[in-house]
Each structure stands twice: as C-alpha cells, then as structure tokens.
XYZ file of C-alpha atoms in Angstrom:
564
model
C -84.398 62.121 134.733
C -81.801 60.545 132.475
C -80.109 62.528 129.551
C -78.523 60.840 126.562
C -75.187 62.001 126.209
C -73.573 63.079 122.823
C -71.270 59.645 123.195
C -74.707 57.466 123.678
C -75.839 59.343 120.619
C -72.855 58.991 118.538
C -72.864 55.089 119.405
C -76.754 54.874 118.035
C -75.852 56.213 115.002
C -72.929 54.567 114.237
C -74.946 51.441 115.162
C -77.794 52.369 112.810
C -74.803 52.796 110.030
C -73.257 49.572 110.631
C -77.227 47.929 110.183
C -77.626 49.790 107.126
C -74.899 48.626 105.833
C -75.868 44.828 106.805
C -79.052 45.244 105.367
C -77.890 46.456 101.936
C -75.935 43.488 101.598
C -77.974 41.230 103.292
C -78.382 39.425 100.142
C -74.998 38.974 99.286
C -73.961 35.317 101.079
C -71.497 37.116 103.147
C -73.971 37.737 106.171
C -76.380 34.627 105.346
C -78.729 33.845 108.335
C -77.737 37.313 110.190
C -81.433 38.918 110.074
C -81.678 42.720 111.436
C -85.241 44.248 111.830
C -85.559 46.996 108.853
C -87.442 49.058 111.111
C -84.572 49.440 113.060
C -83.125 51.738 110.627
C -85.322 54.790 109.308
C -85.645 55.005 106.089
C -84.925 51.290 105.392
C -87.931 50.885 102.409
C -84.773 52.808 99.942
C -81.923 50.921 101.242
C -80.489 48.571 97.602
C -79.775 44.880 98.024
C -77.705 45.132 95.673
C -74.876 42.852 96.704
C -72.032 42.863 93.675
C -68.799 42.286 95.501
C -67.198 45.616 94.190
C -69.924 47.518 95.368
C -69.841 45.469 99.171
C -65.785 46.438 98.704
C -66.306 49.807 98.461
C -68.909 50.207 101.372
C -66.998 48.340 103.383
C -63.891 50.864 103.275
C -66.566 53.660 103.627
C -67.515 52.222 106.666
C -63.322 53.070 108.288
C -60.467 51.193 109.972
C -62.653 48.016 111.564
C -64.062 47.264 108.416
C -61.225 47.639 106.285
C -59.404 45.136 108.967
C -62.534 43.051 108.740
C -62.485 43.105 105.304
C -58.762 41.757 105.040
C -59.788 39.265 107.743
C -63.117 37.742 105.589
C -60.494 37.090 103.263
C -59.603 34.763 105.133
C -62.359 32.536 105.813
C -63.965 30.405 102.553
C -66.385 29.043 105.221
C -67.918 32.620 105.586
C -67.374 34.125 102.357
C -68.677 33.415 99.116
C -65.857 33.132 96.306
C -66.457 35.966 94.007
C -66.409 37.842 97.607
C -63.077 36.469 98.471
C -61.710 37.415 95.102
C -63.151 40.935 95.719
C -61.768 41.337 99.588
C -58.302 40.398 98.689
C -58.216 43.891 96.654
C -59.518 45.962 99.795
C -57.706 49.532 99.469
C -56.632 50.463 103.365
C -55.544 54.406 101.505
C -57.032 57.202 102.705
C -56.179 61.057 102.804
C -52.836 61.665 104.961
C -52.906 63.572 107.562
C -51.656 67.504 108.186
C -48.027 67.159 109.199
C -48.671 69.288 111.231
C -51.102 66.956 113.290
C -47.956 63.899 112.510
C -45.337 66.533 114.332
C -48.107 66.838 117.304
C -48.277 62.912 117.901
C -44.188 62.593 117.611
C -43.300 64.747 120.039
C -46.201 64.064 122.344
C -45.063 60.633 122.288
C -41.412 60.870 122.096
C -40.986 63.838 124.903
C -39.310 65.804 122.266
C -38.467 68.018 119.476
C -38.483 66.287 116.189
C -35.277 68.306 115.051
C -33.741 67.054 117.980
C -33.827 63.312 117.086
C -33.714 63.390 113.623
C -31.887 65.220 110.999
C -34.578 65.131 108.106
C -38.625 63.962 108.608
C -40.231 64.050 105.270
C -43.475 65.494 105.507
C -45.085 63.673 102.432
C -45.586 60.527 103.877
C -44.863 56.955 102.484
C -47.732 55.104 102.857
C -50.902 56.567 104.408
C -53.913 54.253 105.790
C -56.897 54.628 107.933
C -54.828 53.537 111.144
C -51.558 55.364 110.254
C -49.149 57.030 107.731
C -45.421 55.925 107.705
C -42.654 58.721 107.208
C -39.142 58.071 106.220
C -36.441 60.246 108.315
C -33.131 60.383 109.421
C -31.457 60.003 112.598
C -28.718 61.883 114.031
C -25.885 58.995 113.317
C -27.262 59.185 109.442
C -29.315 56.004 109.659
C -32.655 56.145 107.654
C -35.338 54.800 109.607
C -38.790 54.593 108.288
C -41.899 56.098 111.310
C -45.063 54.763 111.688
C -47.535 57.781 113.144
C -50.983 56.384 114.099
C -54.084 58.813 113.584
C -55.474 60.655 116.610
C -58.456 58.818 118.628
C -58.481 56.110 116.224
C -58.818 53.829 119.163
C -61.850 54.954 120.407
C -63.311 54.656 117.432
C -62.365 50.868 116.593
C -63.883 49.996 120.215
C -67.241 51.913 119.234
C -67.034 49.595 115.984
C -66.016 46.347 117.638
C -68.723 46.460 120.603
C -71.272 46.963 118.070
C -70.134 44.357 116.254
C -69.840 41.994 119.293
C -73.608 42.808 119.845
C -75.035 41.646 116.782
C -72.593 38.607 116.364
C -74.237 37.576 119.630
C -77.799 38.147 118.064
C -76.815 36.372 115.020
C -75.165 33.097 117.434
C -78.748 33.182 119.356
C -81.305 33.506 116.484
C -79.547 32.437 113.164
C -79.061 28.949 111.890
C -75.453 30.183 110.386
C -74.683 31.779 113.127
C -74.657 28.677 115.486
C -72.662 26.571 112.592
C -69.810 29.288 112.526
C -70.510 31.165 116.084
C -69.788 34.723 114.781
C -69.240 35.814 118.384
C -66.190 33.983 118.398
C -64.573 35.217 115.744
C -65.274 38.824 116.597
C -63.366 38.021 119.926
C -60.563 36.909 117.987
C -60.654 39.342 115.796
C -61.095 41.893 118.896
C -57.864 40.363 120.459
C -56.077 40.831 117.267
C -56.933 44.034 115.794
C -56.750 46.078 119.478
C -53.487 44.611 119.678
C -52.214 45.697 116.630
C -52.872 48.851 117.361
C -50.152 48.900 120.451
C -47.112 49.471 118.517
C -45.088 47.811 121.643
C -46.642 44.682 120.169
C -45.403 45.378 116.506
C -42.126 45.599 118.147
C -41.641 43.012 119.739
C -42.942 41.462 116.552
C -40.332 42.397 114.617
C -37.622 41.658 116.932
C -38.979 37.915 117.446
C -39.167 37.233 113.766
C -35.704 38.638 113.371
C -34.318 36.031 115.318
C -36.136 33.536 114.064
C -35.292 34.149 110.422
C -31.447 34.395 111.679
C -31.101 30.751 110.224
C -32.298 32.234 106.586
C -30.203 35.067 105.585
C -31.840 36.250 102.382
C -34.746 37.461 104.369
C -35.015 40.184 105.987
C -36.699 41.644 108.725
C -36.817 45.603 109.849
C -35.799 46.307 112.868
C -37.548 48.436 116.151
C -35.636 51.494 117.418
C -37.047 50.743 121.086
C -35.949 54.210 122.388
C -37.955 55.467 119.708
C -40.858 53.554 120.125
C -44.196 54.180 121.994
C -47.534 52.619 121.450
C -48.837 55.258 119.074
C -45.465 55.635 117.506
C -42.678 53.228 115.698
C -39.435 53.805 114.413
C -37.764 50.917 112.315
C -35.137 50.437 109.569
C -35.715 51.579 106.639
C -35.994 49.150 103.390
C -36.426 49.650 99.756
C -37.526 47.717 97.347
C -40.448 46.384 95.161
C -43.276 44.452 95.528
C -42.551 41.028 95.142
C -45.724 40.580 92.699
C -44.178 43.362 90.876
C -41.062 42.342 89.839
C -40.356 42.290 85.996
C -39.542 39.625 83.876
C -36.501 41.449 83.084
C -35.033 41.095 86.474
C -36.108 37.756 86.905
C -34.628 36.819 83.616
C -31.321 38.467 84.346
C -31.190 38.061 87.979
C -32.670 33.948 88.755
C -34.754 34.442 92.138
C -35.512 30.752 92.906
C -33.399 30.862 95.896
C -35.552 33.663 97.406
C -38.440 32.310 96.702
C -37.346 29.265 98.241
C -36.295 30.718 100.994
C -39.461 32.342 101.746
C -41.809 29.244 101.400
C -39.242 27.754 104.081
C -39.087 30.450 106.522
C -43.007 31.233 106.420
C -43.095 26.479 107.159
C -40.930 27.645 110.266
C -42.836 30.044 111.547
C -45.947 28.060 111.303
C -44.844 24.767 112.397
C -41.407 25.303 114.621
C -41.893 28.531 116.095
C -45.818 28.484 116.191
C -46.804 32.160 115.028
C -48.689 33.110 111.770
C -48.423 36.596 109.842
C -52.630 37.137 109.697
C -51.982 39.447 107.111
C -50.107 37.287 104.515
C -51.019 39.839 101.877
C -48.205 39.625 98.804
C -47.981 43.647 99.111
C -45.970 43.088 102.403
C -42.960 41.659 100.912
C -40.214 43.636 99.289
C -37.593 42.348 97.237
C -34.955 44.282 98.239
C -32.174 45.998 95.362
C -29.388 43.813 96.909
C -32.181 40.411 96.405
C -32.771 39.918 99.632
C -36.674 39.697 100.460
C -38.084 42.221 103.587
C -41.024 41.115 105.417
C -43.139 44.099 106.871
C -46.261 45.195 108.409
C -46.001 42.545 111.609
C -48.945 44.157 113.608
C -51.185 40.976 113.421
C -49.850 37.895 114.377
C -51.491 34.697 115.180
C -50.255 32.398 117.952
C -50.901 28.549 117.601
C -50.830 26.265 120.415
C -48.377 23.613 120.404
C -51.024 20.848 120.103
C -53.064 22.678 117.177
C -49.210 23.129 115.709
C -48.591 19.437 115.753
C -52.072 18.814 114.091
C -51.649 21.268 111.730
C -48.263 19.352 110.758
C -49.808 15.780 111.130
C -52.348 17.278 107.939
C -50.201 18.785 105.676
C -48.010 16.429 105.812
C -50.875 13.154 105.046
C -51.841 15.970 102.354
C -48.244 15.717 100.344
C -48.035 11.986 101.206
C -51.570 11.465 99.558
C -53.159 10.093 102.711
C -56.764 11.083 102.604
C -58.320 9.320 105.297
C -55.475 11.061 107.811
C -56.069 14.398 106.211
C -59.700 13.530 106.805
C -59.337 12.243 110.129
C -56.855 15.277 111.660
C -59.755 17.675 110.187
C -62.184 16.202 112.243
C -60.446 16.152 115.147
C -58.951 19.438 115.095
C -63.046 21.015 114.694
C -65.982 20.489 115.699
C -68.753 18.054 114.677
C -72.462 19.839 114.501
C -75.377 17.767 115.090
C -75.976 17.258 111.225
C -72.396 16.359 110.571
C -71.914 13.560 107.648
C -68.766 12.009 108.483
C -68.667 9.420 105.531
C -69.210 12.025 103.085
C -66.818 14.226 104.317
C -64.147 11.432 104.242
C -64.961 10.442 100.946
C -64.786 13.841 99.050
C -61.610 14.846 101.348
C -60.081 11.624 100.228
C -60.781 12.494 96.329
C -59.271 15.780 97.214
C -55.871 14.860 98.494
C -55.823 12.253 95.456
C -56.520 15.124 92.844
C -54.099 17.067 94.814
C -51.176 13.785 95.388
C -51.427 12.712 92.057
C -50.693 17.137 90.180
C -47.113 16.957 90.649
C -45.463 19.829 89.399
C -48.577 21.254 87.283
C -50.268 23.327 90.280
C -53.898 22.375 89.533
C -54.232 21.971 93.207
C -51.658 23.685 95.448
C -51.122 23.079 99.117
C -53.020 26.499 99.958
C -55.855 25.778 97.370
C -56.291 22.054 99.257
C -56.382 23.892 102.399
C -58.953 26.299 102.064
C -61.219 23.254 100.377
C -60.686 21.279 103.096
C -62.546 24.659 105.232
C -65.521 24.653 102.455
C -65.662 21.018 102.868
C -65.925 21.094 106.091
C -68.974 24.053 105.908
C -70.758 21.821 103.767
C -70.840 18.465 105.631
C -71.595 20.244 109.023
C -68.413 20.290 110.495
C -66.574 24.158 111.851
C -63.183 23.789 110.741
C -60.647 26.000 113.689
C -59.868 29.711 112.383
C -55.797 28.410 112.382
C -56.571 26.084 109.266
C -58.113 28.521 107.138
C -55.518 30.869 108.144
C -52.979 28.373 107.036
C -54.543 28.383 103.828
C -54.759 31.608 103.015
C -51.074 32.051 104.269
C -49.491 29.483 101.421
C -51.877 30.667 98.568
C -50.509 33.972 99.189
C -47.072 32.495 99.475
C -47.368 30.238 96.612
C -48.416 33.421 94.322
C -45.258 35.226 95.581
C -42.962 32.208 94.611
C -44.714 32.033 91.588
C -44.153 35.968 90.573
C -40.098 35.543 91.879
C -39.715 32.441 89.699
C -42.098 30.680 87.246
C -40.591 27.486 87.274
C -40.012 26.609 90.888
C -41.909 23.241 92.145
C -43.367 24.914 94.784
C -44.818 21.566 95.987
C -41.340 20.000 95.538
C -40.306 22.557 98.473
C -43.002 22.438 100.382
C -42.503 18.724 100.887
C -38.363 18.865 101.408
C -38.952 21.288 104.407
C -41.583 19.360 105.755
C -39.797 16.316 105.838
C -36.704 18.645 107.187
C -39.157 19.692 110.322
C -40.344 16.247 110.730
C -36.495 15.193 111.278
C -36.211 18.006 113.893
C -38.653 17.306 116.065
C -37.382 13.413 115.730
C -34.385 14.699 116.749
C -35.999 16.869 119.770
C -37.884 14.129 120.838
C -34.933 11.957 121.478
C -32.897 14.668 122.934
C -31.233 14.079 126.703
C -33.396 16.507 128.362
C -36.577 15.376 127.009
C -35.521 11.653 127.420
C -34.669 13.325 131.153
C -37.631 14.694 131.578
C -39.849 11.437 130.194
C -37.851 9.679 132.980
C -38.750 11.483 135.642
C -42.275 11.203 135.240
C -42.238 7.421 134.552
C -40.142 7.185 137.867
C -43.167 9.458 139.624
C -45.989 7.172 138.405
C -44.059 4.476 139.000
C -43.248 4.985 142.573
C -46.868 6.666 143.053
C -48.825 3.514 142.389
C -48.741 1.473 145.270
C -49.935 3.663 147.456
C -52.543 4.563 145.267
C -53.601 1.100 144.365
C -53.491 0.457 148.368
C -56.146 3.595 148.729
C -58.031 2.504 146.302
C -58.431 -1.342 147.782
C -59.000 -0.221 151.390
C -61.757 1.847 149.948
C -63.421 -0.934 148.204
C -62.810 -3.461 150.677
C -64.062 -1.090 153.795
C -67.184 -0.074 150.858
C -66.670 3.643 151.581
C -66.147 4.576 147.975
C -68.105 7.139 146.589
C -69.229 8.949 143.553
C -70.178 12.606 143.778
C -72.052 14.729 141.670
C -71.968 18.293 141.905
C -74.090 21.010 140.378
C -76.948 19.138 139.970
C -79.204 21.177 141.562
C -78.456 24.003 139.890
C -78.298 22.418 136.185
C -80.615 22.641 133.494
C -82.131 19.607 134.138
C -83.562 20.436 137.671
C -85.091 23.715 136.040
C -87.039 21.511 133.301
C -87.853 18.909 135.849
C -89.537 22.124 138.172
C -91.252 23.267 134.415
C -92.823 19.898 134.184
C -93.684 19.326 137.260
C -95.504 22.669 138.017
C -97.303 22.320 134.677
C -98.069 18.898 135.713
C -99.482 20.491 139.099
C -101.271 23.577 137.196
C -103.113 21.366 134.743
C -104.347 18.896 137.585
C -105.814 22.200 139.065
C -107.371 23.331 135.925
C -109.208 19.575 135.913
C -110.008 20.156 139.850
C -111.597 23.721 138.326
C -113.369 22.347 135.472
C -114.755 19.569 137.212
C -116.281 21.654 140.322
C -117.368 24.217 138.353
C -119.413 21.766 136.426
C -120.847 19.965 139.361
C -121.957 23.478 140.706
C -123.850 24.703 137.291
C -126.529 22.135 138.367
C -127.541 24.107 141.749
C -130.377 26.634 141.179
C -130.035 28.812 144.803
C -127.298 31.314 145.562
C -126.431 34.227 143.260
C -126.116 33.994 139.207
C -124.018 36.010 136.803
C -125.086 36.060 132.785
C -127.439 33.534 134.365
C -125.163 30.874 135.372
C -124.283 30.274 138.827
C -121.379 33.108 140.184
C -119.225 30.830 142.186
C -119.102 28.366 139.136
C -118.836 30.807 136.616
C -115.939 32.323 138.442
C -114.090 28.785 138.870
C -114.641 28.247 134.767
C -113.402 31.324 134.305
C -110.234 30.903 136.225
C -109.790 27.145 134.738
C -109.960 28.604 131.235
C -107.225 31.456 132.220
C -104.902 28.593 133.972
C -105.635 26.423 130.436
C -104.595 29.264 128.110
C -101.690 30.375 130.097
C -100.154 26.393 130.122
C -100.680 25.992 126.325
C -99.206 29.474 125.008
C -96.388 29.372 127.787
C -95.939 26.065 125.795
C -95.632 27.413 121.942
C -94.177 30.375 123.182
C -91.052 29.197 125.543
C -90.632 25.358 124.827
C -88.349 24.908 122.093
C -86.577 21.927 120.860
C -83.073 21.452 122.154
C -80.054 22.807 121.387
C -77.866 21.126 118.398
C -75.002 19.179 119.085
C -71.701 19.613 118.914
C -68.764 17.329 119.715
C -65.065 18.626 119.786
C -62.488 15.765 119.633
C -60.642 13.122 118.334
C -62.988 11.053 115.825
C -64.515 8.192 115.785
C-alpha cells in the first residue's frame, strides 16, 4: 500500500495556499477567467474577495520568493494586469528578515572551500540589503579592494520549484478551461517566467551578466557596471565590486541644481537603446531602485540576474515600431504589431489600426510636453492589442515597461531633458549602423556567395523538375494523415453513423415482434422484443449524451504572421 510522504504532503498544502490565495483575489481582474473549485480548499465559505491592490500586494509577498518575482514580473504586463494593480506591483517590497551570520559564514565557506578570514580581511555581518532570495555583504579582500557578496538563502531552490510546478499546473487548467486563459496562454508565460527566474538563481549566470554588459557599455563611459570576482564566485555565492551611491530617483534638487546631470541621463536612455536594439538583451527588472548615481556622477547598473534575450528578427521588429512610432507612422506601428503577435479568432483588425493610428498621432504630434512618452505608447499599444483580440509578444510589453522606467529616471536626473528628443537621435544613430553593417565587405561577401549558389543551383534543378513533369512522375505526399485529427472525427461520425442505423434496425424489429402473441412475455410484452427496445433505447441515450457531453465546437483561431 502506498504512503504519502512528508514532501507529497508539504506540496498539497502549499498547493491549497497558493488556491487560497487565488480565490481571495479572484475578484480582483488580475486572475480574470482562472476559476478554482472552492471546495478544493477547506474552509473556503470565510475566505474575503476582497481584492484592493494593497491588500493583493501584501499577500502576494506573504506568499515568498516566486511571488514576490511574480509580482515584479505582472508589472510588467498591462495585458494581464489591471492599472491600479500595476501601480500597486511596482511598489512590491522583496525585504525580509536577514539571516544569522552565522548561517551566511556556513554558505561562504561551503561554497568557496574556505575560511572566510582567509580571503577577506573584513566581512560585515550586518548585511546591505537582505531579500527573500539573498542578503548582500560588503567585505574586503586581502589586496584592500572592497567587494560587495551576494549570499543566497539555504534551500531556497527547492522551494521556488515547489512554487513554480504548482503554478505550471493551474496555468495549464486556466489555458484548457478559461476564455482568458486561451487569449493570453498563461502556460506560456509561466515557462518563461520558469526559464528566467531558475536562472537567476545560478549566480554563474549573474556573472556572466555582468561581465557582458561591461563590455558592452565600454563605448559609454559614465556608466558603470560592477564587476564578477570569478574565483570568488559559485552559483550560490557572488563576489563583485563594490559601488556607492544613491538612488537615482533619490537624488536632490540640490545636487541636480549644483551638479547638471543631463549627460547621465542621456547616457543612460542611450545605453539601455543599445542593449535592446544592437546587442539584443533586456534588463527584466528595469526597476529605478537598480541604478546608483555614483559620488564621482557616474551611474552603476546592478542587480543583472534576469535578463531577457531577443531574437534578432523580433529585434529588428521591435526597431521597425519604435521607430514608425517617433516618425508618426501609425499604420506601420499598426502593421509591425500585428505581425510581431498573434491574431485570435475575434481579432478586429480595422479597429485596431484605427485607434493605434490616433495613438501614434497623439503621441507624434506632444513634442517635448511628455503627455505620451515612448514607454507610455508602448504599453498602450499591449492594452490595445488585449482589447481588439490580438496577444501582443511578452518582448513588447517588456520594452515598455523598460523606457517608462527609464524615462522616470531621466526625468528625476534632469527635469528638462527632451527625453523624446534622445530617444529619436539614437535611433536614427542605430538605424545608420546597421546601414552601415549591411553594406559592409563581409556581408556584401557573404550575400555573394549565396546568389552565386542559387545561381549555379538552378539548372539542374529546373532540369529535375521538367523531366519529372514531362516523364508525369511528380508527386505530392501527405504525411500524418492517418493519424490527424481529422481521421479521429471522421471514425466519431462514422461509428455514430453505424450505431444509430443499429438503433433503427432495433427499433424497427422490436416493433414488428410486439405483434406476435406465442413465445415468452415480460411486463406482458413479448421478451425477445422487449429486450431489443430495451437495448435500442440504451444505444439512443448513449449517442445523444456522448453528443452534449464530448462534442464541442472547435477550437478558436489563431494566426501568427505578417498581416494582411
């Protein structure tokens, strides 16, 4: 007989938890269409659905690591989120209690291979900073550099799997059964999300992070990137430079007024347009709180655990809309959305290029008074594309999210830079670039070569394909047929078709054979047709509830694609 372990155990309660939580804010717009049976959870008739976005905040952090992560990712996604939500998210607290230093000693030199007086001269134990994941210490090496080490929390990991798995469950539930669920596929964005967080949480990763970014802000020097000590390093543990400095959304007006920082911020908005569009990566946690103006005013990027790759393609759309956006071309802007998502079966594409195109003309024709920034028109473009049925890809609203945040930072360094003025110089700048890429020897080299393949390729190819069609031995194959869903409805239909002619055949003898008056009777009707009615009726009720019970209307559409 099969036990339940303590783990199995563990896992159902966590799950019933994560429900109860679910349920409690079930009104809230957050989780609209994502139904859980309330007698799932015990006690379910005294769960509130009281759904005020402080209250959904603060349940939310209860709930540990995953959901604060979750929490900072939702703030991401207008298409999911409801605005006063959004608002709400984007003050998620990720501070908990720090851990015993003793416990922080335990993980260093488990990690490391040895003493921590050995390595370092001074390891404060009051740490820095202190969230659910980790707690960051600053200490000193033995050549006097001050280096700043990021401890993660013991069997964290185990505990963000448990999470995630649940949470992979019911997004699958919610894809399956849920109208809102098949418009924004939750199950996909809990993979993405999976991929991210579980990588964040290698500190290899962060590493590497920070080393890649450092090279590719060489070109900018007023920002600044920390550092990895690699020798240092492990996956639960990371040592990195140590910087100072203040919040950039902190900075006085004093400072700014004796010290102008429209350079930095500048320099900034350009260097987060490279990363994006040249280099193809984006920070996916672009929260203001992770950039530190330094004492010397140079501006420190940290916390690079979550980074988003874009594709080359999806980079090149991306810089196709932004750029119709500042040149006040909605039908483009329109017309890269569309082809950059996905187009449900109840998509309105004349709408959606109408209000998109009154959009980039509100936005074309603010210059210089911010009533619609680039980030602002990015994240519509995502609600816009919720409302007129169309799922807008997770890199747009990311985008989005990425310059708001980056256009609040610009505007807390310096009041009075055009932000939209930059925006549009370094675009243009990037544009040049990849002009200049395109016409560069070794891609003009490489265009050659493959014009010199197809060109010597095609007579022999034409010469197949003439022998075929003059010899008539050419042939069109279709494969997985018989295994497709149409074979399996074309078997439904044609047994039904078979089981109802039976159930006539039935009916039919059975009535022909109530007229004979010898043999046996039962209830006083002849047994062998009272038998054959009987079975008729069971064949006739098991056809038309098979039908209201497993028939359903097909799937909606969706098309992925260029538009039409």
């Amino acid at each position: 007989m099969n036990e339940t372990t303590p783990a199995q155990v563990g896992t159902v309660a966590r799950a019933a938890h994560i429900l109860k939580f679910l349920l409690k804010h079930r009104s809230s717009g957050v989780f609209t269409g994502l139904n859980v049976d309330a007698a799932e959870i015990q006690d379910a008739a005294d769960i509130s659905t009281d759904g005020r976005p402080e209250q959904f905040v603060e349940d939310l952090e209860a709930l540990g690591p995953a959901f604060v992560k979750i929490g900072q990712a939702l703030s991401t996604r207008p298409d999911m989120v409801p605005q006063e939500y959004l608002v709400a998210l984007e003050r998620i607290q990720d501070n908990v209690s720090p851990l015993p230093f003793d416990v922080v000693r335990e993980c260093v030199e488990q990690e490391l291979g040895v003493k921590i007086s050995k390595i370092f001269t001074q390891f404060d134990e009051q740490p820095l900073a202190s969230a659910s994941i980790a707690q960051v210490h600053r200490a000193t090496l033995r050549d006097g550099r001050q280096v700043a080490v990021k401890v993660q929390r013991p069997d964290i990991t185990n505990l963000i799997r448990t999470d995630l798995d649940i949470l992979a469950g019911l997004a699958d539930k919610a894809d399956k059964w849920t109208d809102m669920g098949r418009r924004i596929r939750f199950s996909e964005w809990v993979h993405e999300f999976r991929k991210s967080l579980l990588a964040e949480l290698d500190y290899r990763r962060e590493a590497e992070n920070l080393e890649r970014f450092g090279q590719h802000f060489a070109s900018e020097p007023l920002l600044v990137i920390p550092q990895p000590t690699w020798d240092l390093s492990t996956s639960r543990v990371l040592t990195m430079d140590l910087i100072d400095g203040v919040k950039a959304t902190d900075i006085s007006g004093m400072r700014r007024a004796e010290e102008p920082l429209g350079d930095l911020a500048a320099a900034v908005m350009r260097g987060y347009l490279d990363q994006v569009f040249v280099h193809g990566e984006i920070h996916a946690d672009p929260h203001p709180g992770n950039l530190l103006v330094t004492p010397d005013a140079h501006i420190a990027l940290l916390d690079l655990g979550m980074v988003a790759h874009i594709p080359p393609k999806r980079r090149e759309q991306l810089l196709k809309l932004l750029f119709a956006a500042v040149d006040g071309r909605g039908e483009d802007v329109a017309a890269e959305s569309v082809a950059m998502g996905t187009r449900l079966e109840d998509f309105e594409p004349d709408r959606y290029q109408r209000e998109v195109g009154q959009l980039v003309a509100r936005y074309h024709s603010a210059s210089g008074k911010r009533t619609v920034s680039e980030g602002r028109l990015v994240l519509d473009l995502t609600l816009l594309g919720t409302d007129c049925g169309l799922r807008t890809p997770p890199e747009l609203s990311l985008l989005g999210k990425t310059l708001l945040n980056l256009e609040a930072v610009c505007d807390a360094l310096d009041p009075e830079l055009d932000v939209k003025a930059v925006v549009e110089g370094h675009l243009e700048h990037i544009m040049r670039q990849r002009m200049k890429q395109a016409f560069s020897p070794a891609k003009l080299a490489t265009d050659a070569m493959e014009m010199q393949s197809l060109v010597s390729g095609a007579p022999r190819k034409l010469s197949t394909l003439l022998t075929l069609l003059a010899e008539n031995r050419v042939q069109v194959k279709m494969t997985g047929l018989e295994d497709s869903h149409l074979m399996e409805n074309m078997q439904k239909i044609a047994n039904r078709i078979s089981t109802g002619i039976i159930v006539a055949a039935l009916i039919l003898a059975s009535a022909m054979l109530m007229r004979t008056e010898t043999g046996p009777r039962l209830l006083g009707y002849p047994a062998l047709a009272f038998v054959l009615f009987v079975i008729a009726a069971i064949l006739g009720f098991g056809i038309v509830i098979s039908a209201m019970l497993r028939d359903r209307k097909a799937k909606p559409t969706e098309t992925r694609g260029v538009a039409d």
